[in-house]
Coordinates of C-alpha atoms in Angstrom, one line a residue:
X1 CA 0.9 -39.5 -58.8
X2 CA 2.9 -37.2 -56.5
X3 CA 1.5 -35.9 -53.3
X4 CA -0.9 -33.1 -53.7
X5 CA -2.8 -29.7 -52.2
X6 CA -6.2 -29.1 -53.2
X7 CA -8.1 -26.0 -52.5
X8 CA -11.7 -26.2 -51.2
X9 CA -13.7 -29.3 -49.8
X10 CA -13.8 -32.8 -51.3
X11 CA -17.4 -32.9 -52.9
X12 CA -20.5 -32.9 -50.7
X13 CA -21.7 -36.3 -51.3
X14 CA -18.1 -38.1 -50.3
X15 CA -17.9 -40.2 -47.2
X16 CA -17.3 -37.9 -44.1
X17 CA -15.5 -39.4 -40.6
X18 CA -14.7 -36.7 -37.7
X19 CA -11.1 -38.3 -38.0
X20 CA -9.0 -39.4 -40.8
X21 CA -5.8 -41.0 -39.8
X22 CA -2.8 -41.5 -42.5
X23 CA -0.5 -44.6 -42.0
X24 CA -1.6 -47.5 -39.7
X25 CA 1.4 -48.9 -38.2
X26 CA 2.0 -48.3 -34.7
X27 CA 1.8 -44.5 -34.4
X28 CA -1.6 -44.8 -36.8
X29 CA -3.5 -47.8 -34.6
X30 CA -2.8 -46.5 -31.4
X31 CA -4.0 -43.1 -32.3
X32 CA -7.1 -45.1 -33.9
X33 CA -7.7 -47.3 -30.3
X34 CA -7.1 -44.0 -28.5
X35 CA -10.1 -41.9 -30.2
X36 CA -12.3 -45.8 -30.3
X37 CA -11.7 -45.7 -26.4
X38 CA -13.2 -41.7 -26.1
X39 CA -16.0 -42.9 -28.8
X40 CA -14.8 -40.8 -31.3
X41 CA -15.4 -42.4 -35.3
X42 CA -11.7 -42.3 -37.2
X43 CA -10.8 -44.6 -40.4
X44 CA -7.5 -45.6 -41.0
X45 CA -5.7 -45.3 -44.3
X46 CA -3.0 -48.0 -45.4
X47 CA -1.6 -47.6 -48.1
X48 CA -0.4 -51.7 -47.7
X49 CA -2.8 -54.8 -48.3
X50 CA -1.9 -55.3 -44.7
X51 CA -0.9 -52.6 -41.8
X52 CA 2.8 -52.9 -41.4
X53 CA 5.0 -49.7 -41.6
X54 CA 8.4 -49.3 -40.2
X55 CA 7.2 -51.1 -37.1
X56 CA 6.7 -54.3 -38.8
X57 CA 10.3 -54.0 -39.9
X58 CA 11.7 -52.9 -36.8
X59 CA 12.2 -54.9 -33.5
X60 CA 9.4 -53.6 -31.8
X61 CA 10.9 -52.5 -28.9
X62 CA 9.1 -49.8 -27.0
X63 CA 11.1 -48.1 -24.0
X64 CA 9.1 -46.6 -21.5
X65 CA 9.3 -45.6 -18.0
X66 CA 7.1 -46.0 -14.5
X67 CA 5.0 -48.8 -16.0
X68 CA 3.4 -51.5 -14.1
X69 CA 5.5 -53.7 -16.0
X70 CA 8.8 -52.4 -14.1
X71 CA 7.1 -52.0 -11.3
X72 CA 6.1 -55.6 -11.1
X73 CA 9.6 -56.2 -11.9
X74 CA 11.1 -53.9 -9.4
X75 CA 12.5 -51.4 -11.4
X76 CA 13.1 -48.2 -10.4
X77 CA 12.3 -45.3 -13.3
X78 CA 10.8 -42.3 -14.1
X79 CA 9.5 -40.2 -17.2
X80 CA 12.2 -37.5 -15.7
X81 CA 14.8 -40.1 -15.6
X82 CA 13.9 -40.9 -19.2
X83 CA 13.6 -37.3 -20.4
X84 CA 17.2 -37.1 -19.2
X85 CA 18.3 -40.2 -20.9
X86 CA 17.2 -38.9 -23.9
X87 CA 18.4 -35.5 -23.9
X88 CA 21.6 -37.2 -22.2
X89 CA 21.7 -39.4 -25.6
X90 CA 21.6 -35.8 -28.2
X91 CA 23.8 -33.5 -26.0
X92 CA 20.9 -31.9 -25.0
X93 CA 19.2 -31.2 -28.8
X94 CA 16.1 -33.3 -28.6
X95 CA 13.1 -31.0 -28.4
X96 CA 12.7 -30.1 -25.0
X97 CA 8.5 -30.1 -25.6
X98 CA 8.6 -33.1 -27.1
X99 CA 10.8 -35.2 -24.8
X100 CA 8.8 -34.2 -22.0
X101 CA 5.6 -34.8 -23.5
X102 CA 6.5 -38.2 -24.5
X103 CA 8.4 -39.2 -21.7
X104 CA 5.2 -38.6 -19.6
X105 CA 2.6 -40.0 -22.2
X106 CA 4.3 -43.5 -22.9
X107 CA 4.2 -45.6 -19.8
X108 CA 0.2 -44.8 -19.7
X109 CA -0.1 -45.7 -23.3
X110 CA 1.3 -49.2 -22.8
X111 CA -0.1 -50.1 -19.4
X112 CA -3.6 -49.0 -21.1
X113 CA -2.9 -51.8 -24.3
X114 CA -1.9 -54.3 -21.6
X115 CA -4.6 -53.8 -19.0
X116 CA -8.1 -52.7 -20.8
X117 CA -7.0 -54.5 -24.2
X118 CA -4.8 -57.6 -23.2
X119 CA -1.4 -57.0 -25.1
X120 CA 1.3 -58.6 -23.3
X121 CA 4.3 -56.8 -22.7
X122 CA 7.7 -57.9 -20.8
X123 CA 10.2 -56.0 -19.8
X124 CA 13.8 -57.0 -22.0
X125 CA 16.0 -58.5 -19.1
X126 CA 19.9 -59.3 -19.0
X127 CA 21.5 -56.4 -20.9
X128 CA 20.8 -52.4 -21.2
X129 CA 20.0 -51.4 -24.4
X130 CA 23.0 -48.1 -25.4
X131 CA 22.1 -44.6 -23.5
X132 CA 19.8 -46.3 -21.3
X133 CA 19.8 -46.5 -17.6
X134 CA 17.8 -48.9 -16.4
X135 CA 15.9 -51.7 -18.3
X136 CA 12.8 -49.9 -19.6
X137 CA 12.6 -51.9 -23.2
X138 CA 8.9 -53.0 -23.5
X139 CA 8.2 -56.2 -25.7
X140 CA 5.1 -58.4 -27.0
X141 CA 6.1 -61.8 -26.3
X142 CA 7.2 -62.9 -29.4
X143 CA 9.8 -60.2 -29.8
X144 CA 8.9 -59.2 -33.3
X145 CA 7.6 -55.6 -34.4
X146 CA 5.3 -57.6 -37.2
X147 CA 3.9 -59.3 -33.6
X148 CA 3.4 -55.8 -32.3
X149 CA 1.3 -54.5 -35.5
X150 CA -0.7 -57.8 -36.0
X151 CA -1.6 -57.3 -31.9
X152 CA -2.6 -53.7 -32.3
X153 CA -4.6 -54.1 -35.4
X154 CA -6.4 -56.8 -33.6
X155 CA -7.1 -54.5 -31.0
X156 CA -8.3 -51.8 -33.1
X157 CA -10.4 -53.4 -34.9
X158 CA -12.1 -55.2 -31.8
X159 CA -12.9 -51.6 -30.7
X160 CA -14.4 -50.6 -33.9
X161 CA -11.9 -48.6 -35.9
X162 CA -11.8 -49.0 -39.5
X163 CA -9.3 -49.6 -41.4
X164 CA -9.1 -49.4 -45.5
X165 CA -5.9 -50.9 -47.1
X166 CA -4.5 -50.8 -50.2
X167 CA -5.7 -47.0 -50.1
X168 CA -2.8 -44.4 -50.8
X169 CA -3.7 -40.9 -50.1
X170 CA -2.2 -38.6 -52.5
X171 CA -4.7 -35.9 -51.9
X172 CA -5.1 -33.0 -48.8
X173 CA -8.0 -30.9 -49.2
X174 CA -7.9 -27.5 -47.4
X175 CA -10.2 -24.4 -47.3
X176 CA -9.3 -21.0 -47.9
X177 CA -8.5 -20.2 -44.0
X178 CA -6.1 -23.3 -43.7
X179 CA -8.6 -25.9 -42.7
X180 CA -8.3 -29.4 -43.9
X181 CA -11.5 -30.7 -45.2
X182 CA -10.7 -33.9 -46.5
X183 CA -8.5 -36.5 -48.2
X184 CA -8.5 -38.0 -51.7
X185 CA -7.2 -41.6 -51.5
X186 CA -6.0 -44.2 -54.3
X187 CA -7.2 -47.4 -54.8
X188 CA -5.4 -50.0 -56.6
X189 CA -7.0 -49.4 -60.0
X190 CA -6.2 -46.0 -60.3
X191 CA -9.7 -44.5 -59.0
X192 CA -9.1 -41.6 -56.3
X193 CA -11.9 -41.5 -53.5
X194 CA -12.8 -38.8 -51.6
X195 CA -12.7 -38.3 -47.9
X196 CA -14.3 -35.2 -45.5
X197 CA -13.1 -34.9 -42.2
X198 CA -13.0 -33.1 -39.2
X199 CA -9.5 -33.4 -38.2
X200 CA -6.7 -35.5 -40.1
X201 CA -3.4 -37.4 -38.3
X202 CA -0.7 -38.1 -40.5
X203 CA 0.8 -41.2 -39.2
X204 CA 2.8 -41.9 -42.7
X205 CA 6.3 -42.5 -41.7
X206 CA 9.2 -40.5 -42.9
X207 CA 11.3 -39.9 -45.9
X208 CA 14.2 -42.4 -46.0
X209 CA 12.6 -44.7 -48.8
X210 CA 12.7 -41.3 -51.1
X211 CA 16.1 -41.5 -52.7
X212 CA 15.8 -37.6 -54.2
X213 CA 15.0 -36.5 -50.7
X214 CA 17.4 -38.1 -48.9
X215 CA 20.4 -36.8 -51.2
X216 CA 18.5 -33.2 -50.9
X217 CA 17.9 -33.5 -46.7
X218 CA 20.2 -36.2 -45.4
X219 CA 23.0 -36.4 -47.9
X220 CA 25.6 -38.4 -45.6
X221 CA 23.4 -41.3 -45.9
X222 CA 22.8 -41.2 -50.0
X223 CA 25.0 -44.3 -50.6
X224 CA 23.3 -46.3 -47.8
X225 CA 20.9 -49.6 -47.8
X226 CA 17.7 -48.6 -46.9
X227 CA 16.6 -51.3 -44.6
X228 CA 13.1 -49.3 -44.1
X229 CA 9.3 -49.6 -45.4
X230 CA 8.9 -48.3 -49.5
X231 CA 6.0 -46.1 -47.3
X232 CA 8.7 -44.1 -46.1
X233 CA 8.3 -41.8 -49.4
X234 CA 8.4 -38.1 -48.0
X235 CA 4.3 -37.4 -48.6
X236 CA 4.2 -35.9 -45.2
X237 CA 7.2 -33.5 -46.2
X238 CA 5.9 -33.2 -49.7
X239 CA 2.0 -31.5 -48.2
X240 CA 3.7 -29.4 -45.5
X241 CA 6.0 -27.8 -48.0
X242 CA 2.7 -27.2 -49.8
X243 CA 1.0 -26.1 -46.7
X244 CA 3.6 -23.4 -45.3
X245 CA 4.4 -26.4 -42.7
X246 CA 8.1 -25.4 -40.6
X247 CA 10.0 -29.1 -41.0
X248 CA 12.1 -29.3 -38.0
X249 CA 15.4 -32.2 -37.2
X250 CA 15.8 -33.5 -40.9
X251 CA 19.1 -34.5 -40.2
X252 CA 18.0 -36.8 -37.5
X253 CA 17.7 -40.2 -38.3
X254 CA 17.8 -43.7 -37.2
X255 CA 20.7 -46.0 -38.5
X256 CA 22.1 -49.4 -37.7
X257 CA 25.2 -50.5 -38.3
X258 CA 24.9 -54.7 -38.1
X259 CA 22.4 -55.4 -41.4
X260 CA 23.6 -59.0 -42.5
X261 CA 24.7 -59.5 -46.2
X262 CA 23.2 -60.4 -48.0
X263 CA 21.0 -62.0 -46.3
X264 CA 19.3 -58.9 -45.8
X265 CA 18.6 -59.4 -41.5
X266 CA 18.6 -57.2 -38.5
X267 CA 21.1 -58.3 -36.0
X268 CA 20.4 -57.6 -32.7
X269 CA 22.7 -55.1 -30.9
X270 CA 22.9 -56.6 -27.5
X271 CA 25.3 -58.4 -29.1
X272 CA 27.9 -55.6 -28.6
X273 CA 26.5 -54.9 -25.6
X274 CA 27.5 -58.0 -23.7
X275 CA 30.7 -57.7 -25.4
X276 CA 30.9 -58.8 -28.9
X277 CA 33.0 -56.4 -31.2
X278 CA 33.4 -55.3 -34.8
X279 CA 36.3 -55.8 -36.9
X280 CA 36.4 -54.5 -40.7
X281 CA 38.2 -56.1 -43.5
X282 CA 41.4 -55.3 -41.9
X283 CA 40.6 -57.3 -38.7
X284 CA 40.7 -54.1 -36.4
X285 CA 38.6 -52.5 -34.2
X286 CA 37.0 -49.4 -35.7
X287 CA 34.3 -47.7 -32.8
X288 CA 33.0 -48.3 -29.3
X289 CA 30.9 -51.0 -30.0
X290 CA 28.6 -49.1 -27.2
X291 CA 27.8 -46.1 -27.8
X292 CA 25.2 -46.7 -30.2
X293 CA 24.1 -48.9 -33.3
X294 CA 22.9 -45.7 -34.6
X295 CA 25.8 -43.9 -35.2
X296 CA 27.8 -47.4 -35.8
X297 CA 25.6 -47.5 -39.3
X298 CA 28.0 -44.2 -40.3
X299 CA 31.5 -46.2 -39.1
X300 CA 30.4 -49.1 -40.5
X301 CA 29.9 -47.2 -44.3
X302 CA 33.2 -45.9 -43.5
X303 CA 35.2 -48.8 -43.8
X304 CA 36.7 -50.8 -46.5
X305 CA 33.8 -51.7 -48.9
X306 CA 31.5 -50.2 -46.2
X307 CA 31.0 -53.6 -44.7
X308 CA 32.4 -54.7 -40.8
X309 CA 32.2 -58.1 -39.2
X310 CA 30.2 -58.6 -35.6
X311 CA 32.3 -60.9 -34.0
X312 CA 31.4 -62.5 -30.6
X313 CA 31.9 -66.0 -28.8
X314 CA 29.5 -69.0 -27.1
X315 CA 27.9 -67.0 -23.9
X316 CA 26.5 -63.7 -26.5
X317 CA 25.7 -66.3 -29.1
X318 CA 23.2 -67.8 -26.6
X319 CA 21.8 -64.8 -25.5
X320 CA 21.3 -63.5 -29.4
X321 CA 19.0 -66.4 -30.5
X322 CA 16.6 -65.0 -28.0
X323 CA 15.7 -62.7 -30.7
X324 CA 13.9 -64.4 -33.0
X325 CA 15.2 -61.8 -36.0
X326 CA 18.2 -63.5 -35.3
X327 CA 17.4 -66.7 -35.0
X328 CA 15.8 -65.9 -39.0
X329 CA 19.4 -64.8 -39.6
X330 CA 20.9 -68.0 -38.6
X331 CA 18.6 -70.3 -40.3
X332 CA 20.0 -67.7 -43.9
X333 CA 23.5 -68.9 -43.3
X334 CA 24.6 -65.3 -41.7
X335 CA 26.7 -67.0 -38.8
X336 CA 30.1 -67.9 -39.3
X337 CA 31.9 -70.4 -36.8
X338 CA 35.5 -70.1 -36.2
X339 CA 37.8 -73.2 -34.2
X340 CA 40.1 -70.4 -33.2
X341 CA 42.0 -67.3 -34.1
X342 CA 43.8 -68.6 -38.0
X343 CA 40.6 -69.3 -38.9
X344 CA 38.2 -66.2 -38.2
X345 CA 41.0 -64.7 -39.9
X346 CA 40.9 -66.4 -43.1
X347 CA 37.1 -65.8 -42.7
X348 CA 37.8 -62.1 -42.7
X349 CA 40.6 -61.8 -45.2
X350 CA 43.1 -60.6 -42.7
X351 CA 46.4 -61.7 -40.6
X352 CA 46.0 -63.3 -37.7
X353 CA 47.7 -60.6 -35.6
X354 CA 44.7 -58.5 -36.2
X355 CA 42.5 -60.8 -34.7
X356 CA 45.0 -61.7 -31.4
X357 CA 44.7 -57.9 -30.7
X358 CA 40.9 -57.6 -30.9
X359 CA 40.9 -57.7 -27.8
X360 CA 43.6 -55.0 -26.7
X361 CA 41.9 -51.2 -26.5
X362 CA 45.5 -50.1 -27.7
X363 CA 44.3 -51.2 -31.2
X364 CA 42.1 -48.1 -31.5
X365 CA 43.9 -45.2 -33.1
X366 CA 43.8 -41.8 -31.7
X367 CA 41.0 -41.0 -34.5
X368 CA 38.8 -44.1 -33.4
X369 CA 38.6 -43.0 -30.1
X370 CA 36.9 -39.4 -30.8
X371 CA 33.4 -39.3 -31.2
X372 CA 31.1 -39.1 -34.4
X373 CA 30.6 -35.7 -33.5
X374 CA 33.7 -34.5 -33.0
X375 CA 34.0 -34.8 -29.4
X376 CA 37.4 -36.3 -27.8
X377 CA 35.6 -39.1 -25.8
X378 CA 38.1 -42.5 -24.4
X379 CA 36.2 -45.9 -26.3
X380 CA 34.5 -48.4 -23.8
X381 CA 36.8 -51.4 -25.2
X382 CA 35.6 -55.4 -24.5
X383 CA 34.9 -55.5 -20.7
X384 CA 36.2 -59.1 -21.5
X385 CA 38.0 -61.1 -23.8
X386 CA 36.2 -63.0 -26.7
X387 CA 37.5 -66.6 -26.5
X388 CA 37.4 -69.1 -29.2
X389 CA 35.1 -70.2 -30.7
X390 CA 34.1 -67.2 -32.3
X391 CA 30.9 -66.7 -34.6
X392 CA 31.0 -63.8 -37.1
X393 CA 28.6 -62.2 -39.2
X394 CA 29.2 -59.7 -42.4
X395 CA 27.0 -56.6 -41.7
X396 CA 26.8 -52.8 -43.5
X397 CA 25.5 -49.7 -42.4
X398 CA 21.8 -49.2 -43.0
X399 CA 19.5 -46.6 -42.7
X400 CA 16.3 -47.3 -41.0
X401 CA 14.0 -44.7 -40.7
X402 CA 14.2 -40.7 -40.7
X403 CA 13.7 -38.3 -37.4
X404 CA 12.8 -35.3 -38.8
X405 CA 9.6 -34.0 -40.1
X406 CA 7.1 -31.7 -40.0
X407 CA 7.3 -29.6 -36.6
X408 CA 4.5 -30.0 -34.3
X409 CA 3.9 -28.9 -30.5
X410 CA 3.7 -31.1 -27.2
X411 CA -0.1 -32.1 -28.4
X412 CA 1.0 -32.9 -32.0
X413 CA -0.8 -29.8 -33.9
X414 CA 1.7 -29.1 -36.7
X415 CA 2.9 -25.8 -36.9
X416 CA 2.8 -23.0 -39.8
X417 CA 6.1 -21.1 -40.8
X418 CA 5.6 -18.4 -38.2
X419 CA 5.2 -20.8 -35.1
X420 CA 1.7 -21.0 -35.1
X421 CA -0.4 -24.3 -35.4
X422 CA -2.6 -25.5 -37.7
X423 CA -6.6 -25.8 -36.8
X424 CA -6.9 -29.1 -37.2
X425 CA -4.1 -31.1 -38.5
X426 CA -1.8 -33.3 -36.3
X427 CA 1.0 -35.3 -37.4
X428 CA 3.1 -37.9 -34.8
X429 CA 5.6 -40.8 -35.5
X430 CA 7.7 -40.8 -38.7
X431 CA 5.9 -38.3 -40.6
X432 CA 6.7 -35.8 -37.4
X433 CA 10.2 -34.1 -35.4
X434 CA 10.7 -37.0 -33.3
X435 CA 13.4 -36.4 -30.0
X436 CA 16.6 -37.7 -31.4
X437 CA 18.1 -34.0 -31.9
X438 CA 19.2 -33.2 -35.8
X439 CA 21.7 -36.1 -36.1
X440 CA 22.3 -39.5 -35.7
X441 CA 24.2 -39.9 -32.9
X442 CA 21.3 -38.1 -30.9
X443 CA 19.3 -41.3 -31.6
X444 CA 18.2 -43.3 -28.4
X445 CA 17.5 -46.9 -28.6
X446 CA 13.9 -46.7 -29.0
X447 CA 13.2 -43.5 -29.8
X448 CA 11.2 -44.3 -33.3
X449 CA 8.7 -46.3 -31.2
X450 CA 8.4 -44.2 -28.5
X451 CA 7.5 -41.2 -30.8
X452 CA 5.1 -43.3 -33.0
X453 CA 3.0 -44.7 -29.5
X454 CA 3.4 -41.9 -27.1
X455 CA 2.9 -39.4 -30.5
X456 CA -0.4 -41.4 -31.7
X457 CA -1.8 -41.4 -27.8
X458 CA -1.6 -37.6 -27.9
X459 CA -2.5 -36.9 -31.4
X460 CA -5.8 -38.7 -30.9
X461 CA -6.5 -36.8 -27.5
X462 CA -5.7 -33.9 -29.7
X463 CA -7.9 -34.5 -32.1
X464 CA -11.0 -35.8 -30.1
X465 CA -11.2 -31.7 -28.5
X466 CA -11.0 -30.7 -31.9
X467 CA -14.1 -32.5 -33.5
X468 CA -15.7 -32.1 -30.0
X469 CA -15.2 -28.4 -29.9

């Protein structure tokens, strides 16, 4: 059953709730605590037997800036230092609303989880993650976005929000003057239940796990792995279409170019950043490991067979199996030890040449060292040589989530064709324009999370002067 439109209100008799909230992963249960904490009644739709969502998948990194977490750890940062970080990231083609509104909103949204509902968070210390300028990468403990979600559910629920899984809304009921009344949801054997509401968040992720739309909106990636959540199925561009919604940045998007095959694994990208590099089936250097696993996702495809090797040595290797996605990696048979420079070649499939010159910037042609946008920018190169033994890992280009969506203002009210917003529905995280610009290269460590937490936050302050009006 596609997504659908209906005209009028679901039928008297059906369940009302002031707010209905679509999708509870990160940007859904946040928005949930939020309107729990003002005393406002909102039930959560998951379409899942358990909340999960892109955050689940992802590393669950939230950057944010001026927290007591920095401050306890004497970092200096600001949300204007952010906001430039950002826009610093996209050339300047983030929304400007949105980057300031979320810039602002994030460090109170995870110094309020911390301090009036006990979720730990450290700041990520040794390495900056690409485009960022001081260490502002918020974590759980355990390092894990499934860690993240299991701690915000808990949370949630403690403070009385409700939350129905295995319930996939297909349905968006909406009055003659462009008022959402309600929801119609699926269960799993095939019944459609009826929800009124007051106001409705849609909190349902994006459209990279919709292989028509992303050969229609985001063709470059067509060929690509989706490494996402199957919830990323478009529903939220499917009912704005319907609605007269404007969709705004759909060719932003958030790649990564180090997915281990097969094993199927994340790896973490701090291991270019303390100096690992990336070599494809050739044994040469390709892209400035630095600039961004984003865009490294498209470089990556663009190799031979689409495929690169990370290659890094004893020091990054012991910094890597901090994260424990890693670590999962490992124990899969994804890491590769090489005695010395013969055999990471015969590993690779290349002459040993190659791999001497890893090493030497020179090895970059004139072509690898210009941006993916065009832009004539000199590559970072190894700040120091990789030694032996080395440990490589087969990787391709993934894509991981979409960032672009259905417009919406700085207080998340999605916005009609002509500009103007909707009465009463909201939309944040995946299912919304996020701040990475209308590409991938505009995409900022972090920026998926911090659009989903800062974006629920404000969605549910939205909402509650909306069904307090």
């Amino acid at each position: 059953m596609n997504p659908a439109v209906r005209t009028g209100t679901p039928a008297p008799d059906a369940p009302h709730i002031p707010v209905a909230i679509v999708g509870a992963g990160a940007c859904g249960l946040v928005a949930a605590l939020t309107l729990r904490d003002a005393g406002v009644e909102c039930v959560l739709l998951e379409r899942d037997a358990q909340p999960s969502g892109s955050t689940a998948l992802s590393s669950g990194f939230i950057p944010a800036a001026g927290t007591a977490m920095q401050q306890a750890a004497g970092i200096q940062d600001s949300p204007a230092q952010f906001a430039a970080d950002i826009q610093a990231k996209a050339h300047g083609t983030a929304a400007a609303h949105l980057v300031a509104a979320f810039s602002a909103r994030i460090g109170a949204a995870l110094d309020t989880l911390q301090a009036r509902h006990g979720i730990t968070f450290e700041v990520l210390d040794g390495f900056l993650y690409p485009g960022h300028s001081v260490r502002r990468m918020h974590a759980v403990p355990q390092k894990t976005g499934a860690a993240l979600v299991a701690q915000l559910e808990r949370v949630a629920t403690a403070a009385g929000a409700d939350i129905v899984t295995q319930a996939t809304v297909r349905e968006l009921w909406v009055d003659r003057a462009g008022r959402i009344t309600g929801v119609g949801y699926e269960r799993p054997d095939g019944r459609i239940e009826p929800l009124r509401c007051d106001a409705l968040i849609l909190a349902c992720n994006g459209f990279g796990g919709n292989p028509a739309m992303v050969r229609e909106l985001l063709p470059e990636m067509r060929e690509a792995l989706f490494a996402g959540h199957t919830g990323n199925d478009g529903s939220a561009i499917a009912w704005g279409r319907a609605l007269g919604a404007r969709l705004a940045d759909l060719g932003g998007y958030q790649g990564h170019g180090s997915w281990a095959i097969p094993q199927g694994a994340l790896i973490t990208w701090a291991v270019m950043m303390e100096g690992g590099v990336q070599l494809n089936a050739r044994g040469e250097r390709f892209h400035d490991e630095t600039e961004g696993y984003s865009e490294a996702a498209v470089h990556v495809l663009a190799q031979p067979g689409g495929v690169a090797w990370d290659v890094f040595n004893d020091p990054i290797l012991a910094l890597a199996r901090g994260f424990p996605d890693f670590c999962a990696a490992e124990a899969a048979g994804a890491l590769k030890t090489c005695a010395d420079a013969p055999a990471l070649a015969a590993l690779i499939g290349c002459a040993t040449e190659k791999i001497i010159a890893m090493n030497d910037l020179s090895t970059l042609g004139n072509d690898q060292k210009d941006s993916i946008n065009g832009v004539n920018a000199p590559r970072a190169g190894v700040r120091r040589p990789l030694l032996p033994p080395y440990y490589a890992i087969k990787v391709t280009g993934a894509l991981f989530h979409t960032q672009g969506g259905l417009d919406i203002d700085a207080r998340c009210r999605v916005l009609r064709a002509d500009g103007t917003p909707f009465a009463n529905l909201l939309a944040a995280g995946g299912a919304a324009r996020g701040v990475s610009g209308n590409a991938v290269w505009g995409y900022l460590s972090g920026n998926g999370l911090l659009s989903a937490v800062a974006g629920g936050a404000i969605a549910a302050e939205t909402a509650k002067g909306m069904v307090n009006a």
